[in-house]
Amino acid sequence: MPANLPPGLPIVPDGAGDSSGFDMSETDFEAAVSDALDMIPADIARAMDNVAVFIEDDYTPQPGEDPDTVLLGLYEGVPLTERDSWWDAGSLPDRITIYRQPILDICSSREDVVEEVAVTVVHEIAHHFGIDDDRLHELGWD
């Protein structure tokens, strides 16, 4: 797996050294995401509040973004550290999306996929807890 492709961060492929990636069924990929979620320690899982996890095939860049932007995962919502008393009043769940195809594209084996999914899930859950990319980098989660 190329070290220059950080999990859960926008990446712009350079086309150099393209590989065919790894082929995995949607069911097996969903199982990898489920297994990654099951690995989250119980006390952390209990602390997660109003967050849903989704799997999509690919990320569609938003207006104003580089059209070649690739994401492995995305957290959308209000981190726990930024919520106050108004937040519970009708707020939709936070959303974590894991993008299947970009992960498969950078992996060369089932083990690579399982590892990358786990790292990406942890990365996005960290954002739910208010941990930014700089801090994740300091902690070695990139």
mmCIF file of C-alpha atoms in Angstrom, residues 2-55:
data_model
loop_
_atom_site.group_PDB
_atom_site.id
_atom_site.type_symbol
_atom_site.label_atom_id
_atom_site.label_comp_id
_atom_site.label_asym_id
_atom_site.label_seq_id
_atom_site.Cartn_x
_atom_site.Cartn_y
_atom_site.Cartn_z
ATOM 1 C CA PRO A 2 1.524 3.339 -1.003
ATOM 2 C CA ALA A 3 2.629 5.344 2.024
ATOM 3 C CA ASN A 4 1.825 8.631 0.296
ATOM 4 C CA LEU A 5 -1.945 8.004 0.430
ATOM 5 C CA PRO A 6 -3.225 9.036 3.878
ATOM 6 C CA PRO A 7 -6.403 7.311 5.118
ATOM 7 C CA GLY A 8 -9.406 9.548 5.391
ATOM 8 C CA LEU A 9 -7.705 12.571 3.878
ATOM 9 C CA PRO A 10 -8.216 14.164 0.470
ATOM 10 C CA ILE A 11 -5.725 12.772 -1.971
ATOM 11 C CA VAL A 12 -5.034 13.629 -5.563
ATOM 12 C CA PRO A 13 -3.690 10.637 -7.458
ATOM 13 C CA ASP A 14 -0.591 11.392 -9.514
ATOM 14 C CA GLY A 15 -1.049 8.424 -11.845
ATOM 15 C CA ALA A 16 2.459 7.162 -11.148
ATOM 16 C CA GLY A 17 2.694 3.475 -10.382
ATOM 17 C CA ASP A 18 -0.992 2.807 -10.866
ATOM 18 C CA SER A 19 -1.955 -0.700 -9.857
ATOM 19 C CA SER A 20 -5.135 -2.567 -10.482
ATOM 20 C CA GLY A 21 -5.937 -2.581 -6.772
ATOM 21 C CA PHE A 22 -7.717 -5.405 -5.035
ATOM 22 C CA ASP A 23 -11.156 -6.735 -5.912
ATOM 23 C CA MET A 24 -13.492 -7.407 -2.989
ATOM 24 C CA SER A 25 -17.245 -7.947 -2.970
ATOM 25 C CA GLU A 26 -19.480 -5.336 -1.389
ATOM 26 C CA THR A 27 -20.480 -7.895 1.243
ATOM 27 C CA ASP A 28 -16.873 -8.612 2.203
ATOM 28 C CA PHE A 29 -16.077 -4.887 2.316
ATOM 29 C CA GLU A 30 -19.097 -4.262 4.556
ATOM 30 C CA ALA A 31 -17.841 -7.049 6.825
ATOM 31 C CA ALA A 32 -14.427 -5.360 7.008
ATOM 32 C CA VAL A 33 -16.081 -2.082 8.058
ATOM 33 C CA SER A 34 -18.241 -3.913 10.602
ATOM 34 C CA ASP A 35 -15.176 -5.695 11.998
ATOM 35 C CA ALA A 36 -13.330 -2.362 12.256
ATOM 36 C CA LEU A 37 -16.251 -0.875 14.198
ATOM 37 C CA ASP A 38 -16.304 -3.932 16.477
ATOM 38 C CA MET A 39 -12.631 -3.278 17.306
ATOM 39 C CA ILE A 40 -13.459 0.118 18.818
ATOM 40 C CA PRO A 41 -13.083 -0.199 22.604
ATOM 41 C CA ALA A 42 -16.459 -0.419 24.370
ATOM 42 C CA ASP A 43 -15.984 2.762 26.424
ATOM 43 C CA ILE A 44 -15.201 4.761 23.272
ATOM 44 C CA ALA A 45 -18.112 3.208 21.382
ATOM 45 C CA ARG A 46 -20.450 4.135 24.264
ATOM 46 C CA ALA A 47 -19.158 7.712 24.162
ATOM 47 C CA MET A 48 -20.018 8.090 20.490
ATOM 48 C CA ASP A 49 -23.224 10.078 20.230
ATOM 49 C CA ASN A 50 -25.672 10.309 17.356
ATOM 50 C CA VAL A 51 -23.325 9.158 14.583
ATOM 51 C CA ALA A 52 -24.117 6.835 11.680
ATOM 52 C CA VAL A 53 -21.627 4.972 9.492
ATOM 53 C CA PHE A 54 -22.219 4.525 5.768
ATOM 54 C CA ILE A 55 -20.364 2.861 2.926
#
